[in-house]
Short mmCIF file of C-alpha atoms in Angstrom, two decimals:
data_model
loop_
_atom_site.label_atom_id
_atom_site.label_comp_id
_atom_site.label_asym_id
_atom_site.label_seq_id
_atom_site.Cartn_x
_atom_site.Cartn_y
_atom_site.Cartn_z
CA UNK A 1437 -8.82 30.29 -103.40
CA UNK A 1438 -5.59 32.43 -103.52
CA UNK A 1439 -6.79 33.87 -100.32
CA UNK A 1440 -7.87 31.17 -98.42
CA UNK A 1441 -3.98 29.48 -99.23
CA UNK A 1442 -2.26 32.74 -98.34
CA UNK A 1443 -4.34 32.47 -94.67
CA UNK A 1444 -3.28 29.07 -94.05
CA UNK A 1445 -0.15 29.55 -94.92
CA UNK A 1446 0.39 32.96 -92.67
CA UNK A 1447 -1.50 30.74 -89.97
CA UNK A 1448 1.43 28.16 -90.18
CA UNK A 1449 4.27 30.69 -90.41
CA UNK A 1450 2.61 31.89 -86.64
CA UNK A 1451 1.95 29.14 -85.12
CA UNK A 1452 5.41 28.04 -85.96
CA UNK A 1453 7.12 31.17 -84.81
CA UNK A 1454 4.78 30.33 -81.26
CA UNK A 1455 6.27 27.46 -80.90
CA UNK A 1456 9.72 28.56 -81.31
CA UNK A 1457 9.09 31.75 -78.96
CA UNK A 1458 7.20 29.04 -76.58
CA UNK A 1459 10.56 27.12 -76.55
CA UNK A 1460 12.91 29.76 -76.07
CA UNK A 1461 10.92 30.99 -72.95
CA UNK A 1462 11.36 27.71 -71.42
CA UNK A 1463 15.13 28.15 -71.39
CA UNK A 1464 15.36 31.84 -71.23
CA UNK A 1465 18.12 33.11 -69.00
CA UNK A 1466 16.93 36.87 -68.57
CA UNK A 1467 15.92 36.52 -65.03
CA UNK A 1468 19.66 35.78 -64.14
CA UNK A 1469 22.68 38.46 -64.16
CA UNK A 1470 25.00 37.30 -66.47
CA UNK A 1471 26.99 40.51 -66.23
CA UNK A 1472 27.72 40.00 -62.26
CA UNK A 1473 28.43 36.43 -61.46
CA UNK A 1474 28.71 35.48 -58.00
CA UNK A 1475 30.85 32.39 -55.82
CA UNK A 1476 29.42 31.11 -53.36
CA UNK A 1477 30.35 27.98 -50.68
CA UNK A 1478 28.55 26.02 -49.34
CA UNK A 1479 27.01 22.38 -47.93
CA UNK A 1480 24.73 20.31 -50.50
CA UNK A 1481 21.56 19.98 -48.89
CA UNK A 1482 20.24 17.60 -52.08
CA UNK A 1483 20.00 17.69 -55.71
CA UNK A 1484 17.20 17.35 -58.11
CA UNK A 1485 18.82 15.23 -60.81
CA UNK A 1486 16.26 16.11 -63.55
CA UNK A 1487 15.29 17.01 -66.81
CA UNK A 1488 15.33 19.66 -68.51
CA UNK A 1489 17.37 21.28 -65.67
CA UNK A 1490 19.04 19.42 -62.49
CA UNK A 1491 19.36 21.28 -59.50
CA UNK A 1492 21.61 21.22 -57.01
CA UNK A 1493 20.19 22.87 -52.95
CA UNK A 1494 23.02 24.53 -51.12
CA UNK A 1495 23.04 25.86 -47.74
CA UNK A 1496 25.55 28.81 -47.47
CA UNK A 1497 26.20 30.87 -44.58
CA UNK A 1498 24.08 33.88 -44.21
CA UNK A 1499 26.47 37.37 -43.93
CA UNK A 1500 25.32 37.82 -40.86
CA UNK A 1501 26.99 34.23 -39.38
CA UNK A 1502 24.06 34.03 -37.42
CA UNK A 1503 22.36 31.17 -39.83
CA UNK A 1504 22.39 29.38 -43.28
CA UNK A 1505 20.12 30.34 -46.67
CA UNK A 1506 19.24 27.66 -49.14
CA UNK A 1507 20.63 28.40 -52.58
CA UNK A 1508 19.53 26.89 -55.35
CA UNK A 1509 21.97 26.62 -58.12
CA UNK A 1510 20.50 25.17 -61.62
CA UNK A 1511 21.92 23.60 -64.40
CA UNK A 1512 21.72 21.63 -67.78
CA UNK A 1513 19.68 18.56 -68.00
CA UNK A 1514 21.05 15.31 -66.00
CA UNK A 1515 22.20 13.74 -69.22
CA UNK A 1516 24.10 16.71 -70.74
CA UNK A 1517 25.53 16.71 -67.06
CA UNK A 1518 26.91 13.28 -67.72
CA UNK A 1519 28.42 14.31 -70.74
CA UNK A 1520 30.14 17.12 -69.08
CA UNK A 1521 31.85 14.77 -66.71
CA UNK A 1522 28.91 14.59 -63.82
CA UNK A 1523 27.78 12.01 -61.64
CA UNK A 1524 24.69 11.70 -59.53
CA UNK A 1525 27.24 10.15 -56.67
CA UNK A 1526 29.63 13.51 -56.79
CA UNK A 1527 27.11 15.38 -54.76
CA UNK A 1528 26.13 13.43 -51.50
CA UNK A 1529 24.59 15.68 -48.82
CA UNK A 1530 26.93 17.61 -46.61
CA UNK A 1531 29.59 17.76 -49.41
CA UNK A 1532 31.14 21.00 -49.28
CA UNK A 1533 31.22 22.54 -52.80
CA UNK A 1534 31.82 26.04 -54.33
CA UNK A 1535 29.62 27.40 -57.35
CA UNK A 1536 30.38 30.51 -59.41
CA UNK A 1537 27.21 31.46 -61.54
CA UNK A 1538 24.79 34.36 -62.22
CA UNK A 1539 22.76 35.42 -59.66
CA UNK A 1540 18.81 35.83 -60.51
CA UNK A 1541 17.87 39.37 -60.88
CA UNK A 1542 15.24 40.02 -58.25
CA UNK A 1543 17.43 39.08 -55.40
CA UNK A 1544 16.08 35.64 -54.56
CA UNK A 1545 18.95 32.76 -53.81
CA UNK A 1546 18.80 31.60 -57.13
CA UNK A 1547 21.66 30.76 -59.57
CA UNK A 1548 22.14 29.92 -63.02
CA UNK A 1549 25.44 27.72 -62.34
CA UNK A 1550 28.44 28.25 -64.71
CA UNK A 1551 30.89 25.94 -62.65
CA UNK A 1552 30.74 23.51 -59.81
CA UNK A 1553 34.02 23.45 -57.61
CA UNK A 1554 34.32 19.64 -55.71
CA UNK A 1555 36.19 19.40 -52.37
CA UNK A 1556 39.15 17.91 -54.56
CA UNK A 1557 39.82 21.01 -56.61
CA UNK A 1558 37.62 19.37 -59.68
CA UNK A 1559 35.70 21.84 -60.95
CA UNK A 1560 32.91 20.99 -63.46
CA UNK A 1561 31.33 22.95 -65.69
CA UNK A 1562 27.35 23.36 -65.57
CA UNK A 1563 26.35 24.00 -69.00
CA UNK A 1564 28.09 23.27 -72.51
CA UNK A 1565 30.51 26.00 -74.10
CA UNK A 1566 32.06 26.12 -70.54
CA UNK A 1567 35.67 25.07 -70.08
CA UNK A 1568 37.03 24.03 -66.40
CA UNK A 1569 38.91 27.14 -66.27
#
């Protein structure tokens, strides 16, 4: 009997810790260099506003001047957006913004967004623990 309680109860303390590691994947920021942020500028192309990440597309100018790549910079969840002084309307298409974020890893135009910069100077942040500045 001691045995078969001492299995069960390792079998919860695992499937527990899956969960947790599960979760934690989900919202894992490894693929992104948070040691090299980038700024880009560019024209909103559309935003995905989502949960558990809203997205906003951005067409910047490629280096070369010759054309445009679609960026596409994520952030928090459309609600914690709200709270962080967001709204859906800030972002119509064609809207010139600037975003400052880290860059994924494997070169793709991909961003994790740490702030938003609006024509007016406003800049918002993308995630909590972020000030404006």
């Amino acid at each position: 009997m001691r045995t078969r309680g001492r299995l069960t109860a390792s079998a919860s303390v695992v499937a527990v810790a899956s969960a947790a590691l599960t979760a934690s994947a989900h919202h894992s920021v490894l693929g992104f260099d948070g040691h090299s942020p980038v700024t880009i500028s560019g024209r909103v192309a559309g935003v995905l506003w989502q949960n558990p990440h809203a997205y906003v597309r951005l067409d910047v100018a490629d280096g070369a001047g010759s054309g445009t790549v679609r960026w596409t910079i994520e952030a928090e969840a459309a609600g914690v957006l709200r709270r962080l002084g967001w709204q859906a309307d800030l972002l119509a298409p064609g809207t010139s913004v600037t975003s400052t974020g880290a860059p994924a890893r494997d070169g793709r135009p991909l961003m994790r967004c740490a702030f938003l910069e609006l024509p007016s100077g406003r800049r918002l942040p993308c995630h909590p623990g972020r000030t404006t500045e």
